[in-house]
């Protein structure tokens, strides 16, 4: 495996709208991010990914871009963006932007021109079909509910949108469109970006003879995954994009990929892969149901372990996965992966260490380093996210009571991750001097940066230790490149693995409230991390405390 500059880094995702508001309008902004760069630098972060802050009507919170070459005034100006890149560089940090090119906004100039002249140049930037009365071109259901077809305003055509109707899909079969995308990527890389996170990219390839699939709900529609399953040849687009853009700049590109087949891993993230890395979503998608969020199955500690190890076994040393506990599309990881009622600093630290020590590139989502939790909601009117609002409707239609449906949303809503970052115990958690665009989680009095910086035993300090271990010259080679080998795989509520490089590390997490005994396979030399003050050990037997996690350096075997 060829070594790359990003392998030993630590990445952090910022959701700009909710990170820090510098001017009191209730919306986080780029000057706000700049003012917090030192915080991120002190934490040990090297790579910062910004969710979209391009010009956008914000129908899907910026994942609907109306101009790829400008910053939305709500987030700041192009000068602010240039300043952010420069300030990051001063601190040896890299900025990634979000590349959203499966679709644009229906307010993008291309789409407006397509409406004016569907047969012309810009009509070919989209997927258009003639409108037929009482019949849709296909029965595909969009990710955000309802059919993927919508009338093209002012014409006798319909356009395809696999996400919201305000997000028309771009036609990647058209070489002119692809040129536009590459031009845009290079334009940004020339401004000094470190690279991109690449949104929803698996959707760019469609099977070209559009047709219906077996309906999977009463609405007569079928999940978009049926279409994706049939699509072949995405590699031609992805390889071309890599060669025309990222490769020339040695830029970092991390793909949002969900459906790769095991034999495709080298193509995606091998030495000359389409991407530098791709997210591991195996835990994220666990338990999902075609029927909707209401039918999702909860994940147990043993499931979590299996998911992580499956991904590790699939990728081995072929390339680098990007490991996450949560992102802006998911509930908070501590609320999801820690059994109900057990969320506490110890269990949060355990989850952090088990995930962070996996082989791959660790990504921290804003507030994860504080142990931020899901937000309580009392009515659907408090919910902003378009996806959650649709899933509420789906749950009601399936026969759930409004109370039950609300519980589903509370558990799964993307808003859980989007509440404002908790900086202080003061008003609005110190996020804004105005009225925050989305309600602050009421637990900010306890969970906030200020309080956790002052407390040596906080979740935040534990994250600092994890990051410091990854960067420690004595252990770096092993933590970054060492092979991963599961230990005691069958043991209930225990997740443990070796990382083997020039050192041998053993990571052990007791994934339950009760204590649990383990017999060490060999003697250890040093305790590198422990979320408790002690280790209850006698003659090689450790009585692990509830949710205790240990990283041990073992004697050479
Ligand atoms: O997400 C792509 C995606 O397929 C899902 O994660 C989806 O958002 C989720 O199932 C809906 O609940 C990306 C972005 O991360 C997401 O925020 C955008 O909404 C989406 O693309 C469209 O750009
Ligand atoms: Ca602002």
PDB file of C-alpha atoms in Angstrom, residues 191-330:
ATOM      1  CA  UNK A 191      -8.095  27.917  -4.227  1.00  0.00           C
ATOM      2  CA  UNK A 192      -6.197  25.669  -1.823  1.00  0.00           C
ATOM      3  CA  UNK A 193      -8.712  23.084  -0.616  1.00  0.00           C
ATOM      4  CA  UNK A 194      -7.333  19.818   0.726  1.00  0.00           C
ATOM      5  CA  UNK A 195     -10.057  17.898  -1.079  1.00  0.00           C
ATOM      6  CA  UNK A 196     -13.702  16.879  -0.922  1.00  0.00           C
ATOM      7  CA  UNK A 197     -16.260  14.692   0.746  1.00  0.00           C
ATOM      8  CA  UNK A 198     -18.333  13.367  -2.116  1.00  0.00           C
ATOM      9  CA  UNK A 199     -22.056  13.309  -1.570  1.00  0.00           C
ATOM     10  CA  UNK A 200     -24.468  10.556  -2.597  1.00  0.00           C
ATOM     11  CA  UNK A 201     -22.121   9.586  -5.411  1.00  0.00           C
ATOM     12  CA  UNK A 202     -23.430   6.051  -5.969  1.00  0.00           C
ATOM     13  CA  UNK A 203     -26.559   7.589  -7.483  1.00  0.00           C
ATOM     14  CA  UNK A 204     -24.828   9.120 -10.523  1.00  0.00           C
ATOM     15  CA  UNK A 205     -25.052   5.916 -12.545  1.00  0.00           C
ATOM     16  CA  UNK A 206     -28.516   4.806 -13.609  1.00  0.00           C
ATOM     17  CA  UNK A 207     -29.394   1.752 -15.702  1.00  0.00           C
ATOM     18  CA  UNK A 208     -30.120   3.373 -19.020  1.00  0.00           C
ATOM     19  CA  UNK A 209     -33.340   1.758 -20.049  1.00  0.00           C
ATOM     20  CA  UNK A 210     -35.495   3.139 -17.252  1.00  0.00           C
ATOM     21  CA  UNK A 211     -38.173   0.683 -16.197  1.00  0.00           C
ATOM     22  CA  UNK A 212     -40.426  -0.257 -13.262  1.00  0.00           C
ATOM     23  CA  UNK A 213     -39.513  -2.661 -10.461  1.00  0.00           C
ATOM     24  CA  UNK A 214     -41.655  -4.727  -8.113  1.00  0.00           C
ATOM     25  CA  UNK A 215     -43.483  -2.323  -5.744  1.00  0.00           C
ATOM     26  CA  UNK A 216     -42.394  -2.733  -2.093  1.00  0.00           C
ATOM     27  CA  UNK A 217     -45.073  -0.649  -0.330  1.00  0.00           C
ATOM     28  CA  UNK A 218     -48.761   0.067  -0.780  1.00  0.00           C
ATOM     29  CA  UNK A 219     -47.919   3.253  -2.681  1.00  0.00           C
ATOM     30  CA  UNK A 220     -47.047   1.083  -5.709  1.00  0.00           C
ATOM     31  CA  UNK A 221     -43.509   2.459  -5.759  1.00  0.00           C
ATOM     32  CA  UNK A 222     -40.185   0.722  -5.215  1.00  0.00           C
ATOM     33  CA  UNK A 223     -37.076   1.766  -3.332  1.00  0.00           C
ATOM     34  CA  UNK A 224     -34.429   3.581  -5.356  1.00  0.00           C
ATOM     35  CA  UNK A 225     -32.040   0.751  -4.432  1.00  0.00           C
ATOM     36  CA  UNK A 226     -33.715  -1.514  -6.998  1.00  0.00           C
ATOM     37  CA  UNK A 227     -32.526   0.821  -9.737  1.00  0.00           C
ATOM     38  CA  UNK A 228     -29.047   1.200  -8.184  1.00  0.00           C
ATOM     39  CA  UNK A 229     -28.686  -2.591  -7.966  1.00  0.00           C
ATOM     40  CA  UNK A 230     -29.091  -2.859 -11.700  1.00  0.00           C
ATOM     41  CA  UNK A 231     -26.799   0.028 -12.649  1.00  0.00           C
ATOM     42  CA  UNK A 232     -23.399  -0.962 -14.072  1.00  0.00           C
ATOM     43  CA  UNK A 233     -20.349   1.030 -15.051  1.00  0.00           C
ATOM     44  CA  UNK A 234     -20.125   3.756 -12.408  1.00  0.00           C
ATOM     45  CA  UNK A 235     -16.354   3.144 -12.413  1.00  0.00           C
ATOM     46  CA  UNK A 236     -15.988   4.854 -15.795  1.00  0.00           C
ATOM     47  CA  UNK A 237     -17.313   8.104 -14.355  1.00  0.00           C
ATOM     48  CA  UNK A 238     -15.446   7.821 -11.083  1.00  0.00           C
ATOM     49  CA  UNK A 239     -12.122   6.927 -12.711  1.00  0.00           C
ATOM     50  CA  UNK A 240     -12.445   9.822 -15.125  1.00  0.00           C
ATOM     51  CA  UNK A 241     -13.253  12.211 -12.270  1.00  0.00           C
ATOM     52  CA  UNK A 242     -10.212  11.016 -10.286  1.00  0.00           C
ATOM     53  CA  UNK A 243      -7.854  11.420 -13.256  1.00  0.00           C
ATOM     54  CA  UNK A 244      -9.166  14.821 -14.268  1.00  0.00           C
ATOM     55  CA  UNK A 245      -9.219  16.294 -10.774  1.00  0.00           C
ATOM     56  CA  UNK A 246      -8.075  14.824  -7.433  1.00  0.00           C
ATOM     57  CA  UNK A 247      -5.133  12.856  -8.763  1.00  0.00           C
ATOM     58  CA  UNK A 248      -3.453  15.874 -10.310  1.00  0.00           C
ATOM     59  CA  UNK A 249      -3.538  17.688  -6.979  1.00  0.00           C
ATOM     60  CA  UNK A 250      -2.856  14.755  -4.674  1.00  0.00           C
ATOM     61  CA  UNK A 251      -6.129  15.858  -3.058  1.00  0.00           C
ATOM     62  CA  UNK A 252      -8.027  13.847  -0.484  1.00  0.00           C
ATOM     63  CA  UNK A 253     -11.419  12.532  -1.627  1.00  0.00           C
ATOM     64  CA  UNK A 254     -13.736  10.577   0.651  1.00  0.00           C
ATOM     65  CA  UNK A 255     -16.791   9.020  -0.945  1.00  0.00           C
ATOM     66  CA  UNK A 256     -20.240   8.510   0.492  1.00  0.00           C
ATOM     67  CA  UNK A 257     -20.562   4.962  -0.825  1.00  0.00           C
ATOM     68  CA  UNK A 258     -23.200   2.506   0.377  1.00  0.00           C
ATOM     69  CA  UNK A 259     -23.419  -0.404  -1.991  1.00  0.00           C
ATOM     70  CA  UNK A 260     -19.944  -1.454  -3.119  1.00  0.00           C
ATOM     71  CA  UNK A 261     -19.396  -5.162  -3.602  1.00  0.00           C
ATOM     72  CA  UNK A 262     -16.454  -6.801  -1.780  1.00  0.00           C
ATOM     73  CA  UNK A 263     -14.601  -7.418  -5.051  1.00  0.00           C
ATOM     74  CA  UNK A 264     -14.852  -3.723  -5.908  1.00  0.00           C
ATOM     75  CA  UNK A 265     -12.967  -2.466  -2.830  1.00  0.00           C
ATOM     76  CA  UNK A 266      -9.601  -2.196  -4.649  1.00  0.00           C
ATOM     77  CA  UNK A 267     -11.270  -0.147  -7.427  1.00  0.00           C
ATOM     78  CA  UNK A 268     -12.808   2.215  -4.896  1.00  0.00           C
ATOM     79  CA  UNK A 269     -10.021   2.703  -2.339  1.00  0.00           C
ATOM     80  CA  UNK A 270      -7.023   0.643  -3.453  1.00  0.00           C
ATOM     81  CA  UNK A 271      -3.752   2.324  -4.406  1.00  0.00           C
ATOM     82  CA  UNK A 272      -5.198   3.904  -7.538  1.00  0.00           C
ATOM     83  CA  UNK A 273      -8.785   3.895  -6.283  1.00  0.00           C
ATOM     84  CA  UNK A 274     -11.492   6.311  -7.327  1.00  0.00           C
ATOM     85  CA  UNK A 275     -11.346   7.766  -3.814  1.00  0.00           C
ATOM     86  CA  UNK A 276      -8.731   8.181  -1.093  1.00  0.00           C
ATOM     87  CA  UNK A 277     -11.184   6.627   1.328  1.00  0.00           C
ATOM     88  CA  UNK A 278     -14.874   5.877   1.784  1.00  0.00           C
ATOM     89  CA  UNK A 279     -17.068   5.901   4.840  1.00  0.00           C
ATOM     90  CA  UNK A 280     -17.870   2.697   6.632  1.00  0.00           C
ATOM     91  CA  UNK A 281     -21.662   2.705   6.954  1.00  0.00           C
ATOM     92  CA  UNK A 282     -22.047  -0.899   8.028  1.00  0.00           C
ATOM     93  CA  UNK A 283     -23.121   0.051  11.574  1.00  0.00           C
ATOM     94  CA  UNK A 284     -25.076   3.069  10.333  1.00  0.00           C
ATOM     95  CA  UNK A 285     -27.326   1.082   8.028  1.00  0.00           C
ATOM     96  CA  UNK A 286     -27.777  -1.856  10.386  1.00  0.00           C
ATOM     97  CA  UNK A 287     -31.426  -2.643  10.996  1.00  0.00           C
ATOM     98  CA  UNK A 288     -32.777  -0.322   8.297  1.00  0.00           C
ATOM     99  CA  UNK A 289     -36.040  -1.414   6.746  1.00  0.00           C
ATOM    100  CA  UNK A 290     -37.470  -0.793   3.280  1.00  0.00           C
ATOM    101  CA  UNK A 291     -40.754  -0.009   5.022  1.00  0.00           C
ATOM    102  CA  UNK A 292     -39.396   3.088   6.740  1.00  0.00           C
ATOM    103  CA  UNK A 293     -37.789   4.291   9.943  1.00  0.00           C
ATOM    104  CA  UNK A 294     -40.693   3.017  12.040  1.00  0.00           C
ATOM    105  CA  UNK A 295     -39.760  -0.548  11.146  1.00  0.00           C
ATOM    106  CA  UNK A 296     -36.024  -0.236  11.919  1.00  0.00           C
ATOM    107  CA  UNK A 297     -34.446  -2.816  14.208  1.00  0.00           C
ATOM    108  CA  UNK A 298     -32.352  -1.570  17.146  1.00  0.00           C
ATOM    109  CA  UNK A 299     -28.655  -2.454  17.210  1.00  0.00           C
ATOM    110  CA  UNK A 300     -27.134  -4.414  20.103  1.00  0.00           C
ATOM    111  CA  UNK A 301     -23.495  -4.317  21.264  1.00  0.00           C
ATOM    112  CA  UNK A 302     -22.891  -7.696  19.600  1.00  0.00           C
ATOM    113  CA  UNK A 303     -24.354  -6.401  16.324  1.00  0.00           C
ATOM    114  CA  UNK A 304     -22.163  -3.323  16.555  1.00  0.00           C
ATOM    115  CA  UNK A 305     -19.071  -5.440  17.006  1.00  0.00           C
ATOM    116  CA  UNK A 306     -19.996  -7.711  14.106  1.00  0.00           C
ATOM    117  CA  UNK A 307     -20.603  -4.742  11.799  1.00  0.00           C
ATOM    118  CA  UNK A 308     -17.212  -3.179  12.584  1.00  0.00           C
ATOM    119  CA  UNK A 309     -15.331  -6.444  12.151  1.00  0.00           C
ATOM    120  CA  UNK A 310     -17.134  -7.280   8.902  1.00  0.00           C
ATOM    121  CA  UNK A 311     -16.001  -4.003   7.368  1.00  0.00           C
ATOM    122  CA  UNK A 312     -12.475  -4.446   8.643  1.00  0.00           C
ATOM    123  CA  UNK A 313     -12.299  -7.958   7.207  1.00  0.00           C
ATOM    124  CA  UNK A 314     -13.637  -6.748   3.868  1.00  0.00           C
ATOM    125  CA  UNK A 315     -11.087  -3.961   3.484  1.00  0.00           C
ATOM    126  CA  UNK A 316      -8.093  -5.501   5.272  1.00  0.00           C
ATOM    127  CA  UNK A 317      -4.941  -3.662   4.168  1.00  0.00           C
ATOM    128  CA  UNK A 318      -6.283  -2.852   0.703  1.00  0.00           C
ATOM    129  CA  UNK A 319      -7.053   0.716   1.645  1.00  0.00           C
ATOM    130  CA  UNK A 320      -8.415   3.069   4.256  1.00  0.00           C
ATOM    131  CA  UNK A 321     -11.994   3.213   5.463  1.00  0.00           C
ATOM    132  CA  UNK A 322     -13.207   6.385   7.115  1.00  0.00           C
ATOM    133  CA  UNK A 323     -14.711   5.427  10.468  1.00  0.00           C
ATOM    134  CA  UNK A 324     -17.586   7.379  11.946  1.00  0.00           C
ATOM    135  CA  UNK A 325     -19.839   7.154  14.972  1.00  0.00           C
ATOM    136  CA  UNK A 326     -22.312   9.660  13.541  1.00  0.00           C
ATOM    137  CA  UNK A 327     -22.782  12.370  10.925  1.00  0.00           C
ATOM    138  CA  UNK A 328     -25.365  15.007   9.986  1.00  0.00           C
ATOM    139  CA  UNK A 329     -27.733  12.342   8.573  1.00  0.00           C
ATOM    140  CA  UNK A 330     -27.939  10.240  11.697  1.00  0.00           C
TER     141      UNK A 330
END
